[in-house]
Short mmCIF file of C-alpha atoms and ligand atoms in Angstrom, two decimals:
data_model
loop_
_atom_site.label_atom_id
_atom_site.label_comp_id
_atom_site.label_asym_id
_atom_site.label_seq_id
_atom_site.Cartn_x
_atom_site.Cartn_y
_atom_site.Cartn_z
CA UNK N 199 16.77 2.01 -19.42
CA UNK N 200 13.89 1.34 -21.75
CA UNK N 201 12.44 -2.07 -22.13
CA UNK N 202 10.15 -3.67 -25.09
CA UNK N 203 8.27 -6.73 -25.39
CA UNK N 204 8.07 -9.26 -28.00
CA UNK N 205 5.07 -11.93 -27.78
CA UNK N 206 5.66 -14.80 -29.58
CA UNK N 207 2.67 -15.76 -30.90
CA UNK N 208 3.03 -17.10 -34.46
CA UNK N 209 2.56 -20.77 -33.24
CA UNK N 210 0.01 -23.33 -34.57
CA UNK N 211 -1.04 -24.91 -31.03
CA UNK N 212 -1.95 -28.04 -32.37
CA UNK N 213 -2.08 -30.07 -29.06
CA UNK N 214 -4.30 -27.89 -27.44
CA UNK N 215 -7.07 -29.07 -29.17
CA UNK N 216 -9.04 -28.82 -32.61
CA UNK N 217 -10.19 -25.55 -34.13
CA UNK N 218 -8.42 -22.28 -34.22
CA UNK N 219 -4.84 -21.83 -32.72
CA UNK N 220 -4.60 -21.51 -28.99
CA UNK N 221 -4.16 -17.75 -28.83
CA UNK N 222 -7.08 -17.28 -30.72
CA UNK N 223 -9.34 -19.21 -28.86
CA UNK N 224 -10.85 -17.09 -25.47
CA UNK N 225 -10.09 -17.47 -22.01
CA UNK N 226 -12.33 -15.57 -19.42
CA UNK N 227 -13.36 -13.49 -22.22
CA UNK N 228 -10.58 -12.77 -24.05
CA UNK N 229 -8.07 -14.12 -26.30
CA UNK N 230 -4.63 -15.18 -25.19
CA UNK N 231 -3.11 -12.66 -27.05
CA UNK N 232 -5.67 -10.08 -25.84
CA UNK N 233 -4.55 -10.86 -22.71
CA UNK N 234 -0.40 -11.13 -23.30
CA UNK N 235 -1.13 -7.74 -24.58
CA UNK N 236 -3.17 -6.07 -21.74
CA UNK N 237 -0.55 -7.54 -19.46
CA UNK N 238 2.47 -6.28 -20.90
CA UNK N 239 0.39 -3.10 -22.29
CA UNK N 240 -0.06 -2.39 -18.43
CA UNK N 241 3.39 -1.50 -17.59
CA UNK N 242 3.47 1.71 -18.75
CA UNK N 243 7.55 1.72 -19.02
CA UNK N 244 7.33 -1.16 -21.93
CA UNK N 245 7.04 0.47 -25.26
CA UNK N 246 6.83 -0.90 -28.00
CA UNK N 247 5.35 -4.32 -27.74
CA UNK N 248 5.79 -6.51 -30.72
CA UNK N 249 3.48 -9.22 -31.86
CA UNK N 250 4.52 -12.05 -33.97
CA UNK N 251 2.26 -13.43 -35.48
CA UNK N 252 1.56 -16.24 -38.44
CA UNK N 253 1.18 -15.15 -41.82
CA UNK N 254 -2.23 -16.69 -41.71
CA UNK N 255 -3.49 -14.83 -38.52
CA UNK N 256 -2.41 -11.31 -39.85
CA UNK N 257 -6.18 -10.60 -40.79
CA UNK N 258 -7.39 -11.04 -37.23
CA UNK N 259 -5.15 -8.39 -35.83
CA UNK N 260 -6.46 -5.19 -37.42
CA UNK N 261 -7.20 -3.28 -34.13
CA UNK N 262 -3.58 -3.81 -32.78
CA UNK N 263 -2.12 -2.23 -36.24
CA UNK N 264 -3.76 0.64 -35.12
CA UNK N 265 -2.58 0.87 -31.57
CA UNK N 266 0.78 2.92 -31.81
CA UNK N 267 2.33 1.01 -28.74
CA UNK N 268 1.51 -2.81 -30.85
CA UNK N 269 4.18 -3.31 -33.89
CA UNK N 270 2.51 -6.17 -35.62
CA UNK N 271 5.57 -8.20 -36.99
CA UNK N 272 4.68 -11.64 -39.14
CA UNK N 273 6.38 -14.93 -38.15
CA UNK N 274 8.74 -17.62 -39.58
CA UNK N 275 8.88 -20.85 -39.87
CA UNK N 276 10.17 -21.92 -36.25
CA UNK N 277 9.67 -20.22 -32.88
CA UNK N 278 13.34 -18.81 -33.11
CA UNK N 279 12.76 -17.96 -36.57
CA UNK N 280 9.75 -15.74 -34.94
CA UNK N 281 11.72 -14.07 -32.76
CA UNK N 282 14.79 -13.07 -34.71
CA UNK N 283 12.24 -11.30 -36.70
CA UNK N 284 10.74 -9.93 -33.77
CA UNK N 285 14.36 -8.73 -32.65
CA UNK N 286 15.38 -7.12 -35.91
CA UNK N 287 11.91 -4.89 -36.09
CA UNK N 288 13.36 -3.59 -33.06
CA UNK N 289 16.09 -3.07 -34.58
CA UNK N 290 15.11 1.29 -36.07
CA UNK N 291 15.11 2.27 -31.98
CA UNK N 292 16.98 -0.55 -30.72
CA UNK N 293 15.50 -0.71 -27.38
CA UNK N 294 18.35 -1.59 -23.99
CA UNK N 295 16.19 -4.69 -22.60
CA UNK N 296 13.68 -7.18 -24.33
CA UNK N 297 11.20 -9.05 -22.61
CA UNK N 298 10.36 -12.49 -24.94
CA UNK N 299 6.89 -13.95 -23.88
CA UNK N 300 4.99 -17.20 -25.12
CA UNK N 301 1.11 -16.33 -26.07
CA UNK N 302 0.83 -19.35 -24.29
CA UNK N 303 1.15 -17.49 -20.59
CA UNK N 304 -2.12 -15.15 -20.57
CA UNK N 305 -1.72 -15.86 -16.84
CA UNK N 306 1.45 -14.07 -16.38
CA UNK N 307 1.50 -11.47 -13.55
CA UNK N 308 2.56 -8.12 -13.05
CA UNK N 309 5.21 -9.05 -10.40
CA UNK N 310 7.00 -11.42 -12.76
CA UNK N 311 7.59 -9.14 -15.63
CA UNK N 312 8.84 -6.63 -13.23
CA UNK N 313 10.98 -9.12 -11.37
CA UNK N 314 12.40 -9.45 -15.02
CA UNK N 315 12.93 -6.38 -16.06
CA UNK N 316 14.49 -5.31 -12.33
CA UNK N 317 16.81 -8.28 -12.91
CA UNK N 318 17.98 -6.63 -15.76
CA UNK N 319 19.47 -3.81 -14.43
CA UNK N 320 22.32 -5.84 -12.89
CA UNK N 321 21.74 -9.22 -15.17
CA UNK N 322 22.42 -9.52 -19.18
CA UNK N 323 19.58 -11.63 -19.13
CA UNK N 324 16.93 -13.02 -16.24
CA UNK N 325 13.98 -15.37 -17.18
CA UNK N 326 11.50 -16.74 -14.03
CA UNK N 327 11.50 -20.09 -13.34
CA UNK N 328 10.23 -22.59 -9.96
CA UNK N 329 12.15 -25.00 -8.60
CA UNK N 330 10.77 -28.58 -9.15
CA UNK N 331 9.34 -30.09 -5.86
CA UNK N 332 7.58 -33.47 -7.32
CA UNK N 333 9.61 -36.52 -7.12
CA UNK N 334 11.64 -37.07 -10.93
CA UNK N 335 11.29 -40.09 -12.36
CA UNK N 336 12.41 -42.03 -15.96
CA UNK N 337 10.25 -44.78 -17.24
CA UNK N 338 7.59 -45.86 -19.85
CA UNK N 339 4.40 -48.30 -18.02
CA UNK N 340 7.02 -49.01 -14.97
CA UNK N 341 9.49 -46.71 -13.21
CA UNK N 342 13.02 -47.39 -14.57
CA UNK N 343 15.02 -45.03 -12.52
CA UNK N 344 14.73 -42.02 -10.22
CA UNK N 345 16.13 -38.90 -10.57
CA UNK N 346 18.16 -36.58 -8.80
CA UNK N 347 15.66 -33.09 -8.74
CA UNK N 348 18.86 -30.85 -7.11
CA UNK N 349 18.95 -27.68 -9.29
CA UNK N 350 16.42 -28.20 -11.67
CA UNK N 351 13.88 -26.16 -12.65
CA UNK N 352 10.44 -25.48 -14.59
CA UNK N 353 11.12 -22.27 -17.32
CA UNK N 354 8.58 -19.65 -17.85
CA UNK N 355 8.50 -16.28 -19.97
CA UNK N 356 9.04 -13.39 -20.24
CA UNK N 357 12.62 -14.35 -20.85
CA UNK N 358 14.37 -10.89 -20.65
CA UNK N 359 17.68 -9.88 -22.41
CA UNK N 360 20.07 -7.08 -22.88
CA UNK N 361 18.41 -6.10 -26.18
CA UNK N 362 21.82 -5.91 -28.40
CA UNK N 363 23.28 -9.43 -26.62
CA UNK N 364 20.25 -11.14 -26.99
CA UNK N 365 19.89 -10.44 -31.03
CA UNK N 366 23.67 -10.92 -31.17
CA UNK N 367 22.88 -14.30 -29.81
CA UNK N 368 20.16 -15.46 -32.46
CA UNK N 369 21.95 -13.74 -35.62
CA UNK N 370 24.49 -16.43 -34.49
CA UNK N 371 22.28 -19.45 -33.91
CA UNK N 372 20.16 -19.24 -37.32
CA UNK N 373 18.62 -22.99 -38.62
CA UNK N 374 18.83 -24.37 -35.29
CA UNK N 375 16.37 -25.75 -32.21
CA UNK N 376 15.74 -24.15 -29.29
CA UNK N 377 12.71 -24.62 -26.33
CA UNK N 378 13.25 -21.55 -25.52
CA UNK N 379 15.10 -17.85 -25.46
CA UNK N 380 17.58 -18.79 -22.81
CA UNK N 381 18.96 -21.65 -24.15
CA UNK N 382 20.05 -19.71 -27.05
CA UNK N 383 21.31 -17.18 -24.64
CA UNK N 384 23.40 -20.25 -22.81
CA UNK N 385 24.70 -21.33 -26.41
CA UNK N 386 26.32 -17.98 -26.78
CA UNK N 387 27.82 -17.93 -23.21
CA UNK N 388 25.24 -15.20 -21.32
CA UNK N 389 24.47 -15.66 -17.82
CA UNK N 390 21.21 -15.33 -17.06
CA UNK N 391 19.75 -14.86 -13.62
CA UNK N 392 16.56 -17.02 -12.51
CA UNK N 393 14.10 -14.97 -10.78
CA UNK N 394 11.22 -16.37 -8.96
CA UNK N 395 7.96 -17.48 -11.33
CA UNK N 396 4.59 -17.51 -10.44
CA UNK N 397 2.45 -21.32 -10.52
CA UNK N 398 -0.13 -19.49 -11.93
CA UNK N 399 1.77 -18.56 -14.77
CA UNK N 400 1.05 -21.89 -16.45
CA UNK N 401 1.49 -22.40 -20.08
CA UNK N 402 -1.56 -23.60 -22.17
CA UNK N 403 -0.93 -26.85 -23.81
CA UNK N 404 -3.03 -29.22 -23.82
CA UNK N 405 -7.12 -28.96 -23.88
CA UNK N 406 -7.09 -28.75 -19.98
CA UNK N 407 -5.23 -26.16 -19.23
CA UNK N 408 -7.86 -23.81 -20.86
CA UNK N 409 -10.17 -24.33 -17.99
CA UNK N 410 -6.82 -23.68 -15.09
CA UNK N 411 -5.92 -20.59 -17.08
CA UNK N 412 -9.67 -19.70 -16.82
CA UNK N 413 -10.08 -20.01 -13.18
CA UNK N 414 -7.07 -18.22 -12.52
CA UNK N 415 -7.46 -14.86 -14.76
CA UNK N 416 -10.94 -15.01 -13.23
CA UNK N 417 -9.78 -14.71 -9.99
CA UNK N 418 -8.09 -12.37 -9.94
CA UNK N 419 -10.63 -9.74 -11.63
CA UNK N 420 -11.30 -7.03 -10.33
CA UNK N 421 -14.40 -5.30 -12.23
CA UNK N 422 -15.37 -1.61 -11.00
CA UNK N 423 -18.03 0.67 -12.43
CA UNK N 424 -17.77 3.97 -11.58
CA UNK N 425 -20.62 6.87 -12.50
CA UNK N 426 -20.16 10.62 -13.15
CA UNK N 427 -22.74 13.12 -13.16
CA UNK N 428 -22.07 16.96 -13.80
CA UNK N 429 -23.17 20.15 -14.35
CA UNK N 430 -22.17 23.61 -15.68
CA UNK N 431 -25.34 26.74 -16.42
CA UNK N 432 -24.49 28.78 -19.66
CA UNK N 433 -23.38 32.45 -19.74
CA UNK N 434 -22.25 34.86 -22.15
CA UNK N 435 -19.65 33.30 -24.81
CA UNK N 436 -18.97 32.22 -28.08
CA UNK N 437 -17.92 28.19 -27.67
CA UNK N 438 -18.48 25.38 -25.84
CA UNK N 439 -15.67 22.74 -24.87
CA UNK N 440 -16.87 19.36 -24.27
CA UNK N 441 -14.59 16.29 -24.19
CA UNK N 442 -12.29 18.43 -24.79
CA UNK N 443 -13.25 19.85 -28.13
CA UNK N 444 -13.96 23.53 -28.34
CA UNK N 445 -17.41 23.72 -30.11
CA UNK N 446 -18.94 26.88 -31.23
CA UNK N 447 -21.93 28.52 -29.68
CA UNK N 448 -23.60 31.12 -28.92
CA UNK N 449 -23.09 30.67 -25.23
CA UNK N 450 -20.24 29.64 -23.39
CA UNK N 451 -20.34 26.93 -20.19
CA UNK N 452 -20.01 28.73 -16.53
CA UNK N 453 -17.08 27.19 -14.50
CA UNK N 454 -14.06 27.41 -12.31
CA UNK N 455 -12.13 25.57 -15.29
CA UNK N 456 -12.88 25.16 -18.69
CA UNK N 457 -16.35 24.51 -17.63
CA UNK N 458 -16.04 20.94 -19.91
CA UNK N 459 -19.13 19.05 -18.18
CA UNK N 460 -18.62 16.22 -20.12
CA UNK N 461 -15.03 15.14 -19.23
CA UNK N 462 -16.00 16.03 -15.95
CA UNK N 463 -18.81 13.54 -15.60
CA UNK N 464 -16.01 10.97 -16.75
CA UNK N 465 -12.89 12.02 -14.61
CA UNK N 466 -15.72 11.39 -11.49
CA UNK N 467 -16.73 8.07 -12.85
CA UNK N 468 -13.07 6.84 -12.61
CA UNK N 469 -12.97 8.35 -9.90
CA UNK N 470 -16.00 6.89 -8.53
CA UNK N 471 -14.73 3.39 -9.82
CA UNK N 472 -11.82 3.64 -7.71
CA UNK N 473 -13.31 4.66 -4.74
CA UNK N 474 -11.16 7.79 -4.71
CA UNK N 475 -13.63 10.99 -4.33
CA UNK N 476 -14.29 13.24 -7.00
CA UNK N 477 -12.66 15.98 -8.90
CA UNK N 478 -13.67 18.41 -6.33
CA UNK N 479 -11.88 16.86 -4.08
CA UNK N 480 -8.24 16.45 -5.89
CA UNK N 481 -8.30 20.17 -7.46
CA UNK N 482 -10.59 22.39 -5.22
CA UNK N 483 -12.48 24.63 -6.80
CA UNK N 484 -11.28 27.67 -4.20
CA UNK N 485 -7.31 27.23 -5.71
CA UNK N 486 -6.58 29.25 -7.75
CA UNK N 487 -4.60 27.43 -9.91
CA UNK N 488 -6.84 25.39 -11.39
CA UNK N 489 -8.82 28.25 -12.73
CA UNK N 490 -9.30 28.31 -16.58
CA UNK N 491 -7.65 24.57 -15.98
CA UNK N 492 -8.28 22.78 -19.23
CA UNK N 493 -9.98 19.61 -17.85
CA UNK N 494 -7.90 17.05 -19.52
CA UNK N 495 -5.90 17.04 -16.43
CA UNK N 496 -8.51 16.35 -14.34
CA UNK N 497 -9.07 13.18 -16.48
CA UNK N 498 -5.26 12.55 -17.06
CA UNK N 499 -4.76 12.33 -13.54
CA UNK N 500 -7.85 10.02 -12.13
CA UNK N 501 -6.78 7.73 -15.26
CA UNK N 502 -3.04 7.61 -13.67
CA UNK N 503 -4.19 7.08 -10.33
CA UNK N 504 -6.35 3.94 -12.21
CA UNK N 505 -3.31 2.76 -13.23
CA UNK N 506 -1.03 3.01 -10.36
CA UNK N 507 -3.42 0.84 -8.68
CA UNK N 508 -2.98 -1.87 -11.59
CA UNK N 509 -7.05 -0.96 -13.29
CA UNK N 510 -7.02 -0.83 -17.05
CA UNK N 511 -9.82 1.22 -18.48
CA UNK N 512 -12.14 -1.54 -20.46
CA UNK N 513 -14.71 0.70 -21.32
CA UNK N 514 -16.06 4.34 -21.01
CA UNK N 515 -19.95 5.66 -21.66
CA UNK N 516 -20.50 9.50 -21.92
CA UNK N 517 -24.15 11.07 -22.20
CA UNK N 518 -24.49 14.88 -22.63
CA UNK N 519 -27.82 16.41 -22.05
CA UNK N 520 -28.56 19.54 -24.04
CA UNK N 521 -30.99 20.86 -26.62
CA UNK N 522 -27.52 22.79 -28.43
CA UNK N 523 -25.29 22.65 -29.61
CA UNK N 524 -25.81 19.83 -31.32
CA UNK N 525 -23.36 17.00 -30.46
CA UNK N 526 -23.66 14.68 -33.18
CA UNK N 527 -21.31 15.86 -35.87
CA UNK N 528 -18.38 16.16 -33.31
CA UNK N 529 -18.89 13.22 -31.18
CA UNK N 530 -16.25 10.83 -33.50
CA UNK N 531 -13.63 14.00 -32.49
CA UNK N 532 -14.76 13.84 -28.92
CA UNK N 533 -14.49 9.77 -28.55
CA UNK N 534 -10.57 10.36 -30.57
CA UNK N 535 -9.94 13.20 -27.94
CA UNK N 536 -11.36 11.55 -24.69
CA UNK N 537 -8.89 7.92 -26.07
CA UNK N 538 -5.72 10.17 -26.14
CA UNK N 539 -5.76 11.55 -23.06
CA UNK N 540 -6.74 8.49 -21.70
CA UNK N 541 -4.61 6.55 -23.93
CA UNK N 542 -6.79 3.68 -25.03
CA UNK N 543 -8.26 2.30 -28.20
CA UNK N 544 -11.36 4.67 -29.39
CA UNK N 545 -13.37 1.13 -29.65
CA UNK N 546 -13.33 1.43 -25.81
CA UNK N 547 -14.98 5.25 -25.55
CA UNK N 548 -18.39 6.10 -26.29
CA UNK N 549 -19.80 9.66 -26.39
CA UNK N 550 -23.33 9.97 -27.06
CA UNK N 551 -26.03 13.40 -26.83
CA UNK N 552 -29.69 13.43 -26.02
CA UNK N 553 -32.41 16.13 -25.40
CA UNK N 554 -34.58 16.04 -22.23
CA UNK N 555 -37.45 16.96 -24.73
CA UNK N 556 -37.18 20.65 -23.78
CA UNK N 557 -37.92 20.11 -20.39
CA UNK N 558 -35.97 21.33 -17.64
CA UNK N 559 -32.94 23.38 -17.17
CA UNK N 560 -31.28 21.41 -20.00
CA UNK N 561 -34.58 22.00 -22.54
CA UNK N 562 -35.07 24.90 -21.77
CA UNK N 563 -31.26 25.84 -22.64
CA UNK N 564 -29.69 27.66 -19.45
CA UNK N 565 -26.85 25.10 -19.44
CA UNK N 566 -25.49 21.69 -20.26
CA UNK N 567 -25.46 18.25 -18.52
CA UNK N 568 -23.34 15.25 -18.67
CA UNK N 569 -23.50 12.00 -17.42
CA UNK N 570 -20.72 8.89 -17.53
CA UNK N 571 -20.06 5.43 -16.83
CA UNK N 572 -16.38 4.25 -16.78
CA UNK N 573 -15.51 0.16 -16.17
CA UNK N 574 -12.28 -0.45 -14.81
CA UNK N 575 -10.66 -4.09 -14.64
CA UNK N 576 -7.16 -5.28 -12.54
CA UNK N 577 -6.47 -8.71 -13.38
MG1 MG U 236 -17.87 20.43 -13.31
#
C-alpha cells in the first residue's frame, strides 16, 4: 500500500518565543522542518511528502520546490484548514495511507512512523500516544480535586489515516476546532488504534523545549566521514566517463568496468563511512559480470546499504586529478548525475578537478585520479 506524509507546518508558534516561527528557528543545526523532512524523507516507502506551509513562509522554501519527493502546498487559516488542503493536493494520485505530522515533533523517530504506518495495514487510522503516569490533578494556586488517570493518554503525530476516510472525514468537519487529526477522525466515527509513542518525541512549545529537542536530536547523531581514493591508467579510446558522464577524449580510462575513477573514489568513501569495505570487495574484479559494469551501481548500491542502516547522505566532496580532459565545463552535469543516482539535492554534491602541475603519473597524462569525501548522518 503506498503511504504519504503531510507536515503541518503553516503555524505561527507564538508561545515559543519571539522572532521567527518555531519551525524556522534551528535545532542542532537545522530547522524543524528540515528535520520533519529528513525524517519522513528517510523512509524510502513515503512518497510524496507534503509541506504546508504559511503564505508568508513560501519564500523560505525554494530548495524543497525543487525536490520532486516535497509538494510544497500553502496553508489556511486554522490547522484543519491546513490540512484539508494538504489532503486535497493529494488528491491527483490519491495515495492509500496518510501520515499527518506537527513541525512541532523534529524529534520524531523512525520506529514511530513505522509503528504507524504498520498499524495501518489492519487499522483505518493509528496515531502514537503514552499513557499518562504523573498524578492528575484540577486546581488554580490550590489543588481542587484529583483525577482519575485510567485510560488517558498524551497524543503525538504522525497521526496516520486511510487516505480516502481520513479526507472524507475533514470535507465533513469544515469551520470547526480540532487539537488534532484524530479527533476529527472520532467525530466521523473511525477507530483508530494507539500505538506506542516515543518521550522523546516531544512537541516544541514553549521557549524550553528548544534546548530538550536539542539534546535529544544530538544524541542520537551519528556523523561518519568516509574517504575514497582511486585510480584507473589511460589506454587507447575515444571518451572518458567520469561521474558518470561520458566525456570525450582522446584516450579512454583502463578498467574492469567502465573504468569511472571518479564515482569510484565516492562509492569507497560511503563505503568507507560505513565501515563496510570497498567496492572491490562487494563486486570482485575476477566476476565476470561486472565487466563493462557501468559504475552507477557500484554507487547505487553502497548508498542503499547507507540507508538500510538509517545514514542519510549530508554531503559528498569529489576531486579528480588530471591534466585532460578538462573537467570544468561538465562538472554542473557530473554533480546533477552523481545527486540522481544517489537521490539527493545537488546542493549536497560537489565535484571539483585539479592538476598535479604536470607532475606525476597524473601530469604527465598516463591516467586519471580521483579522490572523495562522503559525510553520512543517522539521527
Ligand atoms: Mg576503480
Amino acid at each position: 500500500m503506498s503511504t504519504a506524509a503531510i507536515i503541518v507546518a503553516a503555524g505561527r508558534g507564538r508561545r515559543a518565543g519571539e522572532g521567527m516561527a518555531k519551525q524556522w528557528r534551528e535545532v542542532a543545526g537545522r530547522t524543524s522542518v528540515a528535520w520533519c523532512l529528513a525524517r519522513f524523507g528517510a523512509q524510502r516507502d513515503i512518497a510524496p511528502i507534503v509541506l504546508v506551509l504559511n503564505a508568508d513562509d513560501m519564500p523560505l522554501a525554494p530548495g524543497y520546490r525543487a525536490d520532486p519527493r516535497i509538494l510544497v502546498v500553502e496553508g489556511g487559516e486554522s490547522r484543519s484548514d491546513s490540512v484539508r488542503l494538504g489532503l486535497l493536493a493529494l488528491g491527483d494520485s490519491p495515495p492509500d495511507k496518510v501520515l499527518i505530522h506537527d513541525v512541532a515533533r523534529p524529534c520524531v523517530s523512525e520506529a514511530v512512523i513505522r509503528a504507524v504506518i504498520t498499524a495501518l495495514d489492519s487499522a483505518e487510522a493509528a496515531a502514537p500516544a503514552l499513557p499518562l503516569s504523573d498524578a492528575l490533578w484540577r486546581g488554580g494556586e490550590t489543588v481542587e480535586a484529583t483525577l482519575d488517570r485510567t485510560g488517558l493518554y498524551r497524543a503525538q503525530t504522525p497521526q496516520g489515516f486511510r487516505y480516502a476516510a481520513i479526507l472524507r472525514a475533514h470535507l465533513g468537519y469544515v469551520g470547526k476546532a480540532a487539537a488534532d487529526d484524530v479527533e476529527i477522525a472520532c467525530a466521523s466515527e473511525m477507530s483508530v488504534a494507539i500505538v506506542a509513542g516515543d518521550e522523546d518525541n516531544l512537541k516544541i512549545t514553549m521557549p524550553g523545549d528548544f534546548d530538550r529537542a536539542e539534546r535529544i536530536l544530538r544524541g542520537h547523531m551519528d556523523i561518519r566521514t568516509g574517504n575514497g581514493f582511486d585510480v584507473h591508467a589511460f589506454e587507447a579510446g575515444d571518451h572518458v566517463t567520469l561521474c558518470g558522464v561520458k566525456i570525450p577524449h582522446d584516450r579512454s580510462l583502463k578498467g574492469h568496468s567502465d573504468a569511472d575513477v571518479a564515482m569510484h573514489a565516492l562509492s569507497d568513501a560511503i563505503y568507507g563511512a560505513l565501515g563496510l569495505g570497498d567496492i572491490g570487495q562487494w563486486f570482485p574484479p575476477a566476476d565476470a559480470q561486472w565487466k563493462d559494469a557501468a559504475s552507477e551501481v557500484f554507487l547505487a548500491h553502497a548508498i542503499g546499504l547507507a540507508r538500510e542502516r538509517g545514514y542519510h547522505l549530508t554531503h559528498a566532496d569529489c576531486t579528480i586529478i588530471c591534466e585532460y580532459p578538462k573537467i570544468g565545463p561538465h562538472a554542473p552535469a557530473m554533480k546533477s548525475r552523481l545527486a540522481g543516482i544517489l537521490t539527493v539535492s545537488p546542493d549536497l554534491i560537489s565535484v571539483k578537478a585539479t592538476t598535479s602541475e604536470r607532475l606525476g603519473f597524473t601530469g604527465r597524462g598516463e591516467g586519471i585520479a580521483a579522490l572523495a569525501t562522503a559525510t553520512l548522518v543517522k539521527a
